[in-house]
Short mmCIF file of C-alpha atoms in Angstrom, two decimals:
data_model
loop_
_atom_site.label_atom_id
_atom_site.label_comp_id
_atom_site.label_asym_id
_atom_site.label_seq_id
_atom_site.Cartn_x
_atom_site.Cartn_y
_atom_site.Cartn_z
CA UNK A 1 30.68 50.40 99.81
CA UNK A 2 30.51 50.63 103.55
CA UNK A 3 27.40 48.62 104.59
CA UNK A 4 25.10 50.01 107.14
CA UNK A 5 24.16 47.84 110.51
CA UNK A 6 21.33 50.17 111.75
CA UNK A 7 19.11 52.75 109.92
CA UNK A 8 17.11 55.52 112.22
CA UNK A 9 20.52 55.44 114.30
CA UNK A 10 23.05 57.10 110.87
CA UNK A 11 23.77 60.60 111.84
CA UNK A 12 25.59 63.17 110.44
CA UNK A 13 28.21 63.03 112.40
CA UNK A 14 29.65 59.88 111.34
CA UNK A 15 28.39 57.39 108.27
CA UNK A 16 26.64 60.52 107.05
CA UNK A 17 29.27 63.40 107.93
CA UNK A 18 30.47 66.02 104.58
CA UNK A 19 33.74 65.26 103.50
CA UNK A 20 35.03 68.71 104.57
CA UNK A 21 34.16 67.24 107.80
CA UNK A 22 35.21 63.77 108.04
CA UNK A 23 39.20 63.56 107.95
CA UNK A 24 39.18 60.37 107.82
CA UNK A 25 36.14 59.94 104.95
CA UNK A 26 38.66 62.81 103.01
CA UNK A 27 41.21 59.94 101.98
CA UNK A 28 38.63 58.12 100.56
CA UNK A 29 37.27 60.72 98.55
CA UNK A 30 40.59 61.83 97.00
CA UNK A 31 41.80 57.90 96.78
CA UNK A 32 38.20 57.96 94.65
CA UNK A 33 38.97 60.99 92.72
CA UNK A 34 41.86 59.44 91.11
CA UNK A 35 40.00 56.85 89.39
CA UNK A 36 37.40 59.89 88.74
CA UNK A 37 40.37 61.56 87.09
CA UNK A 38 38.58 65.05 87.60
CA UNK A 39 38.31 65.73 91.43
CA UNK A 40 40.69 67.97 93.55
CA UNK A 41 41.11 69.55 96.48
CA UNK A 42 39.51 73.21 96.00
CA UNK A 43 37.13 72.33 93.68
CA UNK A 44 36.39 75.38 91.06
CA UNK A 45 33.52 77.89 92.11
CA UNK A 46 31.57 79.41 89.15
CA UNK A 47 33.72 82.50 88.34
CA UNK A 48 37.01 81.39 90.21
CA UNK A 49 39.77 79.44 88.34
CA UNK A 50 40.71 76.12 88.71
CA UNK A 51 43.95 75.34 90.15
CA UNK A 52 46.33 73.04 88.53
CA UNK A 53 44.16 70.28 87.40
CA UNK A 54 45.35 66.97 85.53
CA UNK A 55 42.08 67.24 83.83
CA UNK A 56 40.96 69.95 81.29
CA UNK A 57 37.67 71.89 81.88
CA UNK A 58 35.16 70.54 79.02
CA UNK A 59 33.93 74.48 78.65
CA UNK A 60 37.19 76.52 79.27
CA UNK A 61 37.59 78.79 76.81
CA UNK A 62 40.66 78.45 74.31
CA UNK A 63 44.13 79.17 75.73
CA UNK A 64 44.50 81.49 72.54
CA UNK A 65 42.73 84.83 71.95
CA UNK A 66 39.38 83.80 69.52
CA UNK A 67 36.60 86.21 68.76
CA UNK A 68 33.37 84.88 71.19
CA UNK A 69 31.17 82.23 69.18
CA UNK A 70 27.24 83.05 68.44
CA UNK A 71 26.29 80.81 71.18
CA UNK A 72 29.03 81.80 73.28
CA UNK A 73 27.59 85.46 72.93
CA UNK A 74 24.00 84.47 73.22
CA UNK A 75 25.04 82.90 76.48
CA UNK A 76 26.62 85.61 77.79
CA UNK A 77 23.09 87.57 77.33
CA UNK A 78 20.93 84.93 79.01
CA UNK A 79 23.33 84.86 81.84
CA UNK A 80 22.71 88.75 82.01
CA UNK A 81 19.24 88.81 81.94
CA UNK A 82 19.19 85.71 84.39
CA UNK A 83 20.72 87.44 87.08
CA UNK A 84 18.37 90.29 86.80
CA UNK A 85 15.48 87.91 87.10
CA UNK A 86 17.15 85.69 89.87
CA UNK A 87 17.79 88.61 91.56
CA UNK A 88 14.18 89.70 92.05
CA UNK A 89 12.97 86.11 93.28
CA UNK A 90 12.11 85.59 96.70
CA UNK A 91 14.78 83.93 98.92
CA UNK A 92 14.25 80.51 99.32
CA UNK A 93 13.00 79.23 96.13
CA UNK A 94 15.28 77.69 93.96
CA UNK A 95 14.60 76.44 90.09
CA UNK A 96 16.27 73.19 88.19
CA UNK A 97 15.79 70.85 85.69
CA UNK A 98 14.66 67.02 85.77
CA UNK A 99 18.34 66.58 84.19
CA UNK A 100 21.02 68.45 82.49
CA UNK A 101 22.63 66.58 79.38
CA UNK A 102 20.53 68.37 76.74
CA UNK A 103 22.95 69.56 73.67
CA UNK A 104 19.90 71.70 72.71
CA UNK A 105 20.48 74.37 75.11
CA UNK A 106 23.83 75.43 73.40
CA UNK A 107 23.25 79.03 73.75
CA UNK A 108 20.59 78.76 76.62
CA UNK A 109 23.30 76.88 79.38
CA UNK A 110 25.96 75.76 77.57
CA UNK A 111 28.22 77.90 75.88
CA UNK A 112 28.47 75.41 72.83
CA UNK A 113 27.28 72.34 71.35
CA UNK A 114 28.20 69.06 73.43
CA UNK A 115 27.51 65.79 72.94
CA UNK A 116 24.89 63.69 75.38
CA UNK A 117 27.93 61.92 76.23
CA UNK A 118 30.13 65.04 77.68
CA UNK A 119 27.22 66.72 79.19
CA UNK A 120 26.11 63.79 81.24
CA UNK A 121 30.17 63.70 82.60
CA UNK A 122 31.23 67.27 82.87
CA UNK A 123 28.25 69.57 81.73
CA UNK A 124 27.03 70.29 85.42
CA UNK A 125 29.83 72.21 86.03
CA UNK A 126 28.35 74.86 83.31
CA UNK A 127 25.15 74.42 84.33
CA UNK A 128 25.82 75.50 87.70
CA UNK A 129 26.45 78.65 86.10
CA UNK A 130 23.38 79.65 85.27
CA UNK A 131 22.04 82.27 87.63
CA UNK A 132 18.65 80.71 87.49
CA UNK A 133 19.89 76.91 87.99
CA UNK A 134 20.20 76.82 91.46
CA UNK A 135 19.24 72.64 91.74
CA UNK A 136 18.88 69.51 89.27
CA UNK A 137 17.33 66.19 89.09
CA UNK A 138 19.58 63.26 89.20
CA UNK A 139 17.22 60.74 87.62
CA UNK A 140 19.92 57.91 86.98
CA UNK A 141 19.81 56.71 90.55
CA UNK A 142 16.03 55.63 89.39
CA UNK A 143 18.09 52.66 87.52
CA UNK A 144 20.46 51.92 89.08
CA UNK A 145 23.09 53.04 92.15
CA UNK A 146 25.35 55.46 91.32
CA UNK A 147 28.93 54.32 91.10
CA UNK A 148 31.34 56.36 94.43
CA UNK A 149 33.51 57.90 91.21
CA UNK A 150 30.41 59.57 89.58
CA UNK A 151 29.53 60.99 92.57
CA UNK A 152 32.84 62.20 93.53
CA UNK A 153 32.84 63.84 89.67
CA UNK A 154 29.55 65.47 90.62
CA UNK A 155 30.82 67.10 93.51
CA UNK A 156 33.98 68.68 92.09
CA UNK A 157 31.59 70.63 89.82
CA UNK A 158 29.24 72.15 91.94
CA UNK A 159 29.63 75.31 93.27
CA UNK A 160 29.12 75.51 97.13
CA UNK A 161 25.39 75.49 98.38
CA UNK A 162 24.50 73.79 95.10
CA UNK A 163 22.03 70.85 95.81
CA UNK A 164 21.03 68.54 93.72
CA UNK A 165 17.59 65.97 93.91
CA UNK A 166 18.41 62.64 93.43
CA UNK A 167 15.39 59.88 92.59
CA UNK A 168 15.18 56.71 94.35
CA UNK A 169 16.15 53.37 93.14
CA UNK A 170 12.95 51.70 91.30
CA UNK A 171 13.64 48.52 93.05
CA UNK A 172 12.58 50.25 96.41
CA UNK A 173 9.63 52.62 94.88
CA UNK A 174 8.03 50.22 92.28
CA UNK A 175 5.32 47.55 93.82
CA UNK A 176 5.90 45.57 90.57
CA UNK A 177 9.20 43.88 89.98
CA UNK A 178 11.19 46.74 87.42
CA UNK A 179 11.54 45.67 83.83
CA UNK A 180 15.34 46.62 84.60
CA UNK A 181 15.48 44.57 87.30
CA UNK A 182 17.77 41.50 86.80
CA UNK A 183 15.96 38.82 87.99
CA UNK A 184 13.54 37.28 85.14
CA UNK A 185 11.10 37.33 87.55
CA UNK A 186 8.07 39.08 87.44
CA UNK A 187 4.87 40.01 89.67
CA UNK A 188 5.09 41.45 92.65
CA UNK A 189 8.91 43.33 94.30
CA UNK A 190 9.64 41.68 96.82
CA UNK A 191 11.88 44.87 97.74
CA UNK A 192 9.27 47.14 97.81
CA UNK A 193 9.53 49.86 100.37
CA UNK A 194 12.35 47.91 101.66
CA UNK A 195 14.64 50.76 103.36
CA UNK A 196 18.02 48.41 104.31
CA UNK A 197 18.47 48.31 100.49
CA UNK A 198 17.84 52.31 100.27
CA UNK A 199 20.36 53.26 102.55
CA UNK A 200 22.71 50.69 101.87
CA UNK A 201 22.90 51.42 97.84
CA UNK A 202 21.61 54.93 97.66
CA UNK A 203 21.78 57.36 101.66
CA UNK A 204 24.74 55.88 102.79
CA UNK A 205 26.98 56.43 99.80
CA UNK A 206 25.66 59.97 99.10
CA UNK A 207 26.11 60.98 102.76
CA UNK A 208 29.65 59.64 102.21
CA UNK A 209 30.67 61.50 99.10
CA UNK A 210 28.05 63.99 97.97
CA UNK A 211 26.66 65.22 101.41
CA UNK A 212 27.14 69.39 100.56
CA UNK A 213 24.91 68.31 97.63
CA UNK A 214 22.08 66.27 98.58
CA UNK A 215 18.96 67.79 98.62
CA UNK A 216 15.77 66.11 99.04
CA UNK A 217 15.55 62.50 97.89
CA UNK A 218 12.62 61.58 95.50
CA UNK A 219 10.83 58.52 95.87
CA UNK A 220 8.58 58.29 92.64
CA UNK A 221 5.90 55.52 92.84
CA UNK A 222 5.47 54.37 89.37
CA UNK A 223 2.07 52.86 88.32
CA UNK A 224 2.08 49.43 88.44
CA UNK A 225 -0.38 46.85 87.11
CA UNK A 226 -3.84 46.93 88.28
CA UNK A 227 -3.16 43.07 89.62
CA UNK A 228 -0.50 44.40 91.65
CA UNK A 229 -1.80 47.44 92.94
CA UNK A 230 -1.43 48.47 96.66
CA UNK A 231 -4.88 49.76 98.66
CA UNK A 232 -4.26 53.27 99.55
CA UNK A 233 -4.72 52.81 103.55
CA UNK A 234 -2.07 49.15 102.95
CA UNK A 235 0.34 51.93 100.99
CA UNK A 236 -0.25 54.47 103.15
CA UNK A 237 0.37 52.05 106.47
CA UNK A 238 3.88 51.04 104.48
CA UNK A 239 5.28 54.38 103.15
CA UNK A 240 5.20 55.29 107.55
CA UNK A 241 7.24 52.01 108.52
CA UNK A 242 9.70 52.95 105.74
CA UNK A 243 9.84 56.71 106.37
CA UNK A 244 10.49 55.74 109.68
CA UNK A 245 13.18 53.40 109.34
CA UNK A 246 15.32 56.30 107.07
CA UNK A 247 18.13 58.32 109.00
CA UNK A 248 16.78 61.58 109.77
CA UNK A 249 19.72 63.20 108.52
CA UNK A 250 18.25 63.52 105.06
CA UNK A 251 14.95 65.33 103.57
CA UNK A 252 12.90 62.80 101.85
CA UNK A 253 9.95 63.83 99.21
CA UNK A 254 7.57 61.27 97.72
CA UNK A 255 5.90 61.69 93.82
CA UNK A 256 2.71 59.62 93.23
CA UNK A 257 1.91 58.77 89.89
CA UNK A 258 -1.39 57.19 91.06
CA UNK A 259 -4.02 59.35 92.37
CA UNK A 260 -5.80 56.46 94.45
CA UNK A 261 -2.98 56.92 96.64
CA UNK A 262 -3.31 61.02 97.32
CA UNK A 263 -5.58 60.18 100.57
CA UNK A 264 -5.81 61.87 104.29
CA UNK A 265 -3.89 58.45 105.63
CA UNK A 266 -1.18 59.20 102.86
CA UNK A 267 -0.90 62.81 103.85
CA UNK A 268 -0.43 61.45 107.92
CA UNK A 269 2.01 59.18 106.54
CA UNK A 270 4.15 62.23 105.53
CA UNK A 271 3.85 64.30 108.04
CA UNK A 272 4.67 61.93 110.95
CA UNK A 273 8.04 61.80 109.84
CA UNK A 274 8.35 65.22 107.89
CA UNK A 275 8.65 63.86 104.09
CA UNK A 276 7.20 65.92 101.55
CA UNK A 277 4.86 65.15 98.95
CA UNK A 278 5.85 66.45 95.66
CA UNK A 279 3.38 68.25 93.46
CA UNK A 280 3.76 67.02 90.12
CA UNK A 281 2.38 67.97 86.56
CA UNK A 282 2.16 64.44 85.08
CA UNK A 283 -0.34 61.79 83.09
CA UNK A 284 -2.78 60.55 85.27
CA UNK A 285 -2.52 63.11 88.46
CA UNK A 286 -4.60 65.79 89.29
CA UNK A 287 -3.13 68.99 88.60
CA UNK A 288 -0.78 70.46 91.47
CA UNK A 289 -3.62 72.64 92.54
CA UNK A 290 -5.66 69.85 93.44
CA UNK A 291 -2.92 67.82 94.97
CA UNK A 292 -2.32 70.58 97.51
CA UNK A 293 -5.95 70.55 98.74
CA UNK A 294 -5.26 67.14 99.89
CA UNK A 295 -1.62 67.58 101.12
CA UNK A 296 -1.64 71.52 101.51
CA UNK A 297 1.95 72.93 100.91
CA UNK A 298 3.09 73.96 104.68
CA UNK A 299 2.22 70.30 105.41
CA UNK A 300 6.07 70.11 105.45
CA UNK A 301 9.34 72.12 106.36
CA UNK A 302 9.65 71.98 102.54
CA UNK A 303 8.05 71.60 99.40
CA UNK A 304 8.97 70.27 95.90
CA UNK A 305 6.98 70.46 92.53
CA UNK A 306 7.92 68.85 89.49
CA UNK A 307 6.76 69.93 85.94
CA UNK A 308 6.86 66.80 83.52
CA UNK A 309 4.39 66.12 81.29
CA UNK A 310 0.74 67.93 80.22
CA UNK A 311 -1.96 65.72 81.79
CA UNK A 312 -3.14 62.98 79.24
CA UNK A 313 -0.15 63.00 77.65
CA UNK A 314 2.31 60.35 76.85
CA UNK A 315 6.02 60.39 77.54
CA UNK A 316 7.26 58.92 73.83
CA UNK A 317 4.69 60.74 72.01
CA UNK A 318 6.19 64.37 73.76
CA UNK A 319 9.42 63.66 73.59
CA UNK A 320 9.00 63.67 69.99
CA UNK A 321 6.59 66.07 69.65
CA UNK A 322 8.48 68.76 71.08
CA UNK A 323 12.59 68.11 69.80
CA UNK A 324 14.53 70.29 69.50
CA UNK A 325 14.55 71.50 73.33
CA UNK A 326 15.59 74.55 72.35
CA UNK A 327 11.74 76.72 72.49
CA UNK A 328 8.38 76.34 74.31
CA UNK A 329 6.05 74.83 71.87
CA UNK A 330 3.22 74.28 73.99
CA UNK A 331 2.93 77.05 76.74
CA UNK A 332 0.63 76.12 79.74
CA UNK A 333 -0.70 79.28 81.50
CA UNK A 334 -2.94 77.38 83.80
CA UNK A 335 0.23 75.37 85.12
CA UNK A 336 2.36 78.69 85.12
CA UNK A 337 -0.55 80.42 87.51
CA UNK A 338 -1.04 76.86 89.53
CA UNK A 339 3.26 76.53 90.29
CA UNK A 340 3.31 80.41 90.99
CA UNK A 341 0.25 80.00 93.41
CA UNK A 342 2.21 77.22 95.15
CA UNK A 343 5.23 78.78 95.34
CA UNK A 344 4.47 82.11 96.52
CA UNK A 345 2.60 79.75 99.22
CA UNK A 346 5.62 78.14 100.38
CA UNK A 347 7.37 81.73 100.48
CA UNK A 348 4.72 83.59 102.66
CA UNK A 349 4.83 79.91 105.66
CA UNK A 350 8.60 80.35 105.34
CA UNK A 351 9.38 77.16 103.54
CA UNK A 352 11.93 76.54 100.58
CA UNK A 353 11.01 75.45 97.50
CA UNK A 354 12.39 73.63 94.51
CA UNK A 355 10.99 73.86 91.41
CA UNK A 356 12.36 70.93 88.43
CA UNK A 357 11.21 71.02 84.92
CA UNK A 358 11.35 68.35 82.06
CA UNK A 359 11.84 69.61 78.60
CA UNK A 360 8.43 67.77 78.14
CA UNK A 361 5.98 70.30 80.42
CA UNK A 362 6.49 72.95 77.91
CA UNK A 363 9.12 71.84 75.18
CA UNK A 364 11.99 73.57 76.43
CA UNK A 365 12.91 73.50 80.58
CA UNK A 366 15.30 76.50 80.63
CA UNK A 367 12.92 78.30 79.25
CA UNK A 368 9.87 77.62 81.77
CA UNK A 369 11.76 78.52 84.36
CA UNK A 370 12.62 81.74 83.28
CA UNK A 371 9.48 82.25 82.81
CA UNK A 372 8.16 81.53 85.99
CA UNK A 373 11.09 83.26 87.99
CA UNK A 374 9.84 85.97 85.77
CA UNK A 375 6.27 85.68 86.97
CA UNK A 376 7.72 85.19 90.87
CA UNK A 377 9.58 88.44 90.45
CA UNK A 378 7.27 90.75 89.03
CA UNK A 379 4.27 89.31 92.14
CA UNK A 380 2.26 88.29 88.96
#
């Protein structure tokens, strides 16, 4: 992957340029797509056939005349009553999930039941479908970089416009050394905050082969231990020099998962270089409410809220909890009225919005969002 000599000097107009745009960045993408085995020139828009592909479409229906499945027909209703909702939302917002390769939503995004497995490789493609799914999380890139064939995969599924959230790599966001990580060492990262290794492994190869798709970039601060905690003015005095060693070419979002760190320097820190803080439902954080009296939402040219987990609780204990996926088990008014609030704020100072829900805020992702497109649409 093409290494990067400077950082705030990347522009779109050459390391970072679309593939449409960059003839020269196009061979590499198709030489790419061949070990991909799925990309091609024209990539399929929702509703417009492929072209002559030497791979199948995981979700094309059956070349032989079959009476429609249950979930195939339960589909086709949600998709209905989707577009009627989507189509009362206010422009600008647009609603995802934290990821996509749930077989529980057979019948809810997917038109039948997949495994983990084929979801994770083909099923955006399907979920771009959805009339209310008009982003998603990519929370992979948290572990590890992305390999250039992935990417090119993702790309060849997504409808134009379609743009996805990607999370940084732990080894920049986490103060602590990640458990993942493959030195044996542990105590303190020594590539904290360290933005060579963010462009290098994460900017530059997305501006290379997934530019039409990159949204805002997540950087999620994980807690670390207390030994190894950052003060918030040291954090705060950090987060600026990296923020303003990134290209500019790209939005950038941070998620706290420590409250010490929500502070007036942190909020300066942002808006210096025009990152957004992300509003998150989550252990340990005050509710998104809160968060926005600190960093209020037109702090930025954009906002982002994420919906993960009921304050207090934990993310094992949910997860099991709440399977199957497939229904809200615990509905959260308060957070519905908090995310519409915050929303309808970002709508009235002009600014667009994503939205991205975990199975784990409610029980069931899809579901949440329709629900609070529902609320958006009706001015509830």
């Amino acid at each position: 992957m093409t290494r990067f000599a400077t950082l705030s000097n990347i522009s779109a107009k050459n390391a970072f340029a679309s593939p449409a745009r960059n003839q020269g960045l196009r061979g590499t993408v198709v030489a790419l797509s061949k070990c991909a085995g799925s990309y091609h020139e024209g990539a399929r828009m929702p509703g417009v056939p492929d072209r002559e592909s030497s791979q199948l479409d995981l979700f094309a229906a059956p070349p032989s005349p079959r009476r429609p499945s249950p979930l195939a027909d339960r589909l086709e209703r949600e998709r209905a009553e989707a577009a009627a909702v989507a189509a009362r939302l206010p422009p600008g917002v647009r609603f995802g999930t934290s990821s996509w390769s749930f077989p529980d939503w057979a019948g809810l995004v997917y038109s039948r039941v997949a495994t983990v497995a084929e979801l994770a490789r083909e099923g955006l493609r399907e979920y771009a479908r959805h009339p209310l799914l008009a982003t998603v999380g990519i929370d992979r890139s948290y572990y590890a970089p992305i390999p250039p064939e992935d990417l090119v995969r993702y790309a060849a599924q997504l409808p134009p416009g379609f743009l996805c959230c990607a999370k940084a790599l732990e080894t920049v966001t986490s103060g602590a050394m990640p458990a993942r990580a493959r030195s044996s060492t542990k105590g303190t990262n020594p590539d904290f905050l360290n933005p060579r290794l963010f462009v290098d492994e994460m900017v530059g190869p997305f501006g290379e082969l997934f530019r039409e798709h990159t949204g805002p970039f997540l950087l999620q601060f994980p807690p670390v231990p207390v030994s190894l905690r950052t003060r918030p003015g040291e954090f705060a005095e950090k987060l600026d020099r990296f923020l303003a060693a990134l290209p500019p070419d790209f939005r950038y979002a941070v998620e706290l998962r420590d409250p010490s760190l929500l502070t007036v320097d942190y909020r300066r820190a942002l808006a210096a270089h025009g990152a957004a803080h992300v509003y998150n439902y989550v252990t340990a954080m005050p509710m998104p409410a809160d968060q926005a009296r600190v960093v209020p939402v037109d702090s930025a040219a954009f906002a982002v809220i994420r919906l993960l987990l009921r304050p207090g609780t934990r993310y094992g204990e949910r997860r099991d909890e709440m399977m199957p996926f497939n229904r809200v088990s615990d509905r959260n008014d308060e957070m519905r009225s908090e995310v519409a609030s915050l929303v309808r704020t970002a709508v009235d100072t002009g600014i667009p919005v994503s939205v991205l829900v975990n199975n784990k805020a409610e029980g069931c992702a899809p579901l949440t969002i329709r629900a609070l497109a529902e609320m958006l649409g009706s001015g509830g």
